[in-house]
Amino acid sequence: MPVPLRRTWAALILCCALLAGTAACGSDDKTSTKMPAAASPSPSTSAERQKFAKTRFVANAGLAAGATYQWIVKPWRAGTFKKGADGRKVALVKAGLAGAFAYNRLKAAQKNAQDDPTLAKALAPLGAGIESLKNLPSKLRGGDTDAMGAFEDTINQVKSAGASAGAPVKEHVPSSSDLSKG
């Protein structure tokens, strides 16, 4: 047999053996004992939400900042988005995914900030800037690479607003699979 056909047969036999092994692990006992349902978590009190608002804000804003820096700002500064650049299409796809991811995390950070009065006050003027980031993928498709500068500025404003409210944001770069999950 040729090598690819042998590999196919070996994979098929292995799969069948694994399926047969898992089927044999079942129980013939028709009476099963059911575990009692776990207690449902009680909703957080406003004091608990406020206590962790800065932590959640820092985590979400840090992910947004990391994604923006890694897949939007660095390639933009390197000139990867210019017509004819090597890897331009891949960089634009990653930038679009990173932009959607960062927008999602910034909206979550903005929601987290509502539970803390100091953060809410600091982020209030940035709502329109965050909302404008929603259009980054369409701007990239249209060839508007200046949108990257606006994205970077908004991230920097969120970071400085967090720092002024006592919640300094550090960049945390998510993995590529995190970007595709959203």
mmCIF file of C-alpha atoms in Angstrom:
data_model
loop_
_atom_site.group_PDB
_atom_site.id
_atom_site.type_symbol
_atom_site.label_atom_id
_atom_site.label_comp_id
_atom_site.label_asym_id
_atom_site.label_seq_id
_atom_site.Cartn_x
_atom_site.Cartn_y
_atom_site.Cartn_z
ATOM 1 C CA MET A 1 0.000 0.000 0.000
ATOM 2 C CA PRO A 2 1.164 3.534 -0.646
ATOM 3 C CA VAL A 3 2.133 5.562 2.413
ATOM 4 C CA PRO A 4 -0.885 7.964 2.452
ATOM 5 C CA LEU A 5 -3.319 5.011 2.248
ATOM 6 C CA ARG A 6 -1.527 3.229 5.105
ATOM 7 C CA ARG A 7 -1.814 6.345 7.250
ATOM 8 C CA THR A 8 -5.518 6.605 6.486
ATOM 9 C CA TRP A 9 -6.100 2.971 7.492
ATOM 10 C CA ALA A 10 -4.027 3.386 10.644
ATOM 11 C CA ALA A 11 -6.018 6.477 11.626
ATOM 12 C CA LEU A 12 -9.307 4.688 10.934
ATOM 13 C CA ILE A 13 -8.313 1.675 13.041
ATOM 14 C CA LEU A 14 -7.131 3.915 15.870
ATOM 15 C CA CYS A 15 -10.415 5.846 15.850
ATOM 16 C CA CYS A 16 -12.452 2.640 15.930
ATOM 17 C CA ALA A 17 -10.382 1.305 18.820
ATOM 18 C CA LEU A 18 -10.881 4.514 20.777
ATOM 19 C CA LEU A 19 -14.634 4.474 20.128
ATOM 20 C CA ALA A 20 -14.916 0.832 21.168
ATOM 21 C CA GLY A 21 -12.919 1.552 24.318
ATOM 22 C CA THR A 22 -15.145 4.433 25.366
ATOM 23 C CA ALA A 23 -18.310 2.463 24.671
ATOM 24 C CA ALA A 24 -17.116 -0.315 26.962
ATOM 25 C CA CYS A 25 -16.710 2.113 29.852
ATOM 26 C CA GLY A 26 -20.458 2.623 30.246
ATOM 27 C CA SER A 27 -22.593 1.085 32.941
ATOM 28 C CA ASP A 28 -25.460 -1.354 32.396
ATOM 29 C CA ASP A 29 -27.101 -0.182 35.620
ATOM 30 C CA LYS A 30 -30.451 1.375 34.658
ATOM 31 C CA THR A 31 -30.831 3.168 37.983
ATOM 32 C CA SER A 32 -28.525 6.087 38.119
ATOM 33 C CA THR A 33 -27.949 8.265 41.071
ATOM 34 C CA LYS A 34 -28.248 11.913 40.203
ATOM 35 C CA MET A 35 -26.172 14.513 41.896
ATOM 36 C CA PRO A 36 -28.117 17.345 43.483
ATOM 37 C CA ALA A 37 -28.108 20.515 41.443
ATOM 38 C CA ALA A 38 -25.454 22.989 42.446
ATOM 39 C CA ALA A 39 -26.652 26.094 44.124
ATOM 40 C CA SER A 40 -26.997 28.908 41.640
ATOM 41 C CA PRO A 41 -24.656 31.797 42.287
ATOM 42 C CA SER A 42 -26.262 34.765 43.914
ATOM 43 C CA PRO A 43 -26.018 38.059 42.099
ATOM 44 C CA SER A 44 -23.211 40.308 43.206
ATOM 45 C CA THR A 45 -24.023 43.171 45.472
ATOM 46 C CA SER A 46 -23.222 46.672 44.342
ATOM 47 C CA ALA A 47 -20.374 46.802 46.856
ATOM 48 C CA GLU A 48 -18.835 43.650 45.347
ATOM 49 C CA ARG A 49 -19.237 44.989 41.802
ATOM 50 C CA GLN A 50 -17.595 48.252 42.814
ATOM 51 C CA LYS A 51 -14.783 46.395 44.575
ATOM 52 C CA PHE A 52 -13.794 44.518 41.424
ATOM 53 C CA ALA A 53 -14.697 47.192 38.870
ATOM 54 C CA LYS A 54 -11.139 48.522 38.633
ATOM 55 C CA THR A 55 -9.696 45.019 38.337
ATOM 56 C CA ARG A 56 -12.043 44.078 35.513
ATOM 57 C CA PHE A 57 -11.470 47.450 33.851
ATOM 58 C CA VAL A 58 -7.687 47.002 33.975
ATOM 59 C CA ALA A 59 -7.931 43.456 32.566
ATOM 60 C CA ASN A 60 -10.207 44.411 29.663
ATOM 61 C CA ALA A 61 -8.407 47.637 28.820
ATOM 62 C CA GLY A 62 -5.039 45.833 29.015
ATOM 63 C CA LEU A 63 -6.199 43.212 26.508
ATOM 64 C CA ALA A 64 -7.487 45.927 24.183
ATOM 65 C CA ALA A 65 -4.221 47.851 24.457
ATOM 66 C CA GLY A 66 -2.109 44.744 23.884
ATOM 67 C CA ALA A 67 -4.075 43.660 20.817
ATOM 68 C CA THR A 68 -3.941 47.164 19.402
ATOM 69 C CA TYR A 69 -0.227 47.524 19.897
ATOM 70 C CA GLN A 70 0.720 44.029 18.661
ATOM 71 C CA TRP A 71 -1.471 43.731 15.553
ATOM 72 C CA ILE A 72 -2.318 47.303 14.609
ATOM 73 C CA VAL A 73 0.282 49.822 15.778
ATOM 74 C CA LYS A 74 3.483 47.778 15.240
ATOM 75 C CA PRO A 75 2.623 46.723 11.659
ATOM 76 C CA TRP A 76 1.389 50.247 10.885
ATOM 77 C CA ARG A 77 4.671 51.794 12.040
ATOM 78 C CA ALA A 78 6.633 49.147 10.128
ATOM 79 C CA GLY A 79 4.792 50.060 6.917
ATOM 80 C CA THR A 80 3.161 46.661 6.506
ATOM 81 C CA PHE A 81 -0.204 48.199 5.557
ATOM 82 C CA LYS A 82 1.186 50.084 2.554
ATOM 83 C CA LYS A 83 0.281 48.831 -0.908
ATOM 84 C CA GLY A 84 2.801 46.303 -2.185
ATOM 85 C CA ALA A 85 4.249 45.487 1.255
ATOM 86 C CA ASP A 86 5.075 41.875 2.030
ATOM 87 C CA GLY A 87 2.373 40.246 4.157
ATOM 88 C CA ARG A 88 -0.024 43.155 3.713
ATOM 89 C CA LYS A 89 -3.178 41.053 3.351
ATOM 90 C CA VAL A 90 -2.443 38.916 6.391
ATOM 91 C CA ALA A 91 -1.555 41.997 8.419
ATOM 92 C CA LEU A 92 -4.804 43.691 7.400
ATOM 93 C CA VAL A 93 -6.852 40.634 8.370
ATOM 94 C CA LYS A 94 -5.104 40.443 11.732
ATOM 95 C CA ALA A 95 -5.568 44.174 12.229
ATOM 96 C CA GLY A 96 -9.278 43.843 11.475
ATOM 97 C CA LEU A 97 -9.620 40.998 13.984
ATOM 98 C CA ALA A 98 -7.564 42.888 16.536
ATOM 99 C CA GLY A 99 -9.671 45.983 15.992
ATOM 100 C CA ALA A 100 -12.909 44.089 16.567
ATOM 101 C CA PHE A 101 -11.413 42.380 19.618
ATOM 102 C CA ALA A 102 -10.099 45.654 21.049
ATOM 103 C CA TYR A 103 -13.447 47.365 20.457
ATOM 104 C CA ASN A 104 -15.203 44.517 22.285
ATOM 105 C CA ARG A 105 -12.797 44.697 25.238
ATOM 106 C CA LEU A 106 -13.015 48.505 25.386
ATOM 107 C CA LYS A 107 -16.800 48.322 25.525
ATOM 108 C CA ALA A 108 -16.482 45.773 28.346
ATOM 109 C CA ALA A 109 -13.998 48.033 30.146
ATOM 110 C CA GLN A 110 -16.364 50.953 29.719
ATOM 111 C CA LYS A 111 -19.165 48.862 31.238
ATOM 112 C CA ASN A 112 -16.888 47.836 34.116
ATOM 113 C CA ALA A 113 -16.025 51.458 34.753
ATOM 114 C CA GLN A 114 -19.695 52.268 35.362
ATOM 115 C CA ASP A 115 -19.498 50.382 38.678
ATOM 116 C CA ASP A 116 -16.767 52.690 39.995
ATOM 117 C CA PRO A 117 -17.612 56.412 40.283
ATOM 118 C CA THR A 118 -14.036 57.591 39.757
ATOM 119 C CA LEU A 119 -13.519 55.452 36.650
ATOM 120 C CA ALA A 120 -16.925 56.355 35.270
ATOM 121 C CA LYS A 121 -16.084 60.057 35.569
ATOM 122 C CA ALA A 122 -12.657 59.580 33.957
ATOM 123 C CA LEU A 123 -14.006 57.550 31.007
ATOM 124 C CA ALA A 124 -17.127 59.619 30.337
ATOM 125 C CA PRO A 125 -15.496 61.869 27.700
ATOM 126 C CA LEU A 126 -14.085 58.861 25.818
ATOM 127 C CA GLY A 127 -17.409 57.233 24.897
ATOM 128 C CA ALA A 128 -17.586 58.772 21.423
ATOM 129 C CA GLY A 129 -13.953 57.894 20.694
ATOM 130 C CA ILE A 130 -14.498 54.268 21.677
ATOM 131 C CA GLU A 131 -17.675 54.097 19.599
ATOM 132 C CA SER A 132 -15.827 55.456 16.545
ATOM 133 C CA LEU A 133 -13.473 52.461 16.647
ATOM 134 C CA LYS A 134 -16.337 50.262 15.526
ATOM 135 C CA ASN A 135 -15.716 51.337 11.925
ATOM 136 C CA LEU A 136 -12.008 50.403 11.797
ATOM 137 C CA PRO A 137 -12.410 47.209 9.704
ATOM 138 C CA SER A 138 -14.380 49.051 6.997
ATOM 139 C CA LYS A 139 -11.823 51.882 7.019
ATOM 140 C CA LEU A 140 -9.015 49.352 6.609
ATOM 141 C CA ARG A 141 -10.777 47.713 3.682
ATOM 142 C CA GLY A 142 -11.134 51.145 2.114
ATOM 143 C CA GLY A 143 -7.394 51.737 2.436
ATOM 144 C CA ASP A 144 -7.565 54.361 5.204
ATOM 145 C CA THR A 145 -4.425 53.533 7.176
ATOM 146 C CA ASP A 146 -4.660 56.820 9.094
ATOM 147 C CA ALA A 147 -7.381 55.150 11.161
ATOM 148 C CA MET A 148 -4.579 53.347 13.012
ATOM 149 C CA GLY A 149 -3.455 56.614 14.552
ATOM 150 C CA ALA A 150 -6.959 57.300 15.857
ATOM 151 C CA PHE A 151 -7.088 53.811 17.317
ATOM 152 C CA GLU A 152 -3.753 54.287 19.052
ATOM 153 C CA ASP A 153 -4.835 57.681 20.405
ATOM 154 C CA THR A 154 -8.054 56.270 21.857
ATOM 155 C CA ILE A 155 -6.176 53.427 23.559
ATOM 156 C CA ASN A 156 -3.703 55.916 25.041
ATOM 157 C CA GLN A 157 -6.571 58.081 26.296
ATOM 158 C CA VAL A 158 -8.202 55.058 27.974
ATOM 159 C CA LYS A 159 -4.874 54.150 29.579
ATOM 160 C CA SER A 160 -4.335 57.670 30.899
ATOM 161 C CA ALA A 161 -7.943 57.883 32.154
ATOM 162 C CA GLY A 162 -7.440 54.622 34.028
ATOM 163 C CA ALA A 163 -4.180 55.858 35.522
ATOM 164 C CA SER A 164 -5.817 59.102 36.666
ATOM 165 C CA ALA A 165 -8.566 57.070 38.370
ATOM 166 C CA GLY A 166 -6.082 54.846 40.192
ATOM 167 C CA ALA A 167 -6.298 51.915 37.785
ATOM 168 C CA PRO A 168 -3.111 51.882 35.684
ATOM 169 C CA VAL A 169 -3.469 49.784 32.542
ATOM 170 C CA LYS A 170 -0.631 47.569 31.330
ATOM 171 C CA GLU A 171 -0.685 46.025 27.880
ATOM 172 C CA HIS A 172 -1.444 42.319 27.768
ATOM 173 C CA VAL A 173 -1.135 40.762 24.308
ATOM 174 C CA PRO A 174 -3.840 38.145 23.657
ATOM 175 C CA SER A 175 -3.058 35.103 21.530
ATOM 176 C CA SER A 176 -4.145 34.876 17.906
ATOM 177 C CA SER A 177 -6.802 32.341 18.852
ATOM 178 C CA ASP A 178 -8.212 34.788 21.417
ATOM 179 C CA LEU A 179 -8.635 37.315 18.628
ATOM 180 C CA SER A 180 -10.653 34.926 16.503
ATOM 181 C CA LYS A 181 -12.856 34.000 19.465
ATOM 182 C CA GLY A 182 -13.636 37.646 20.120
#
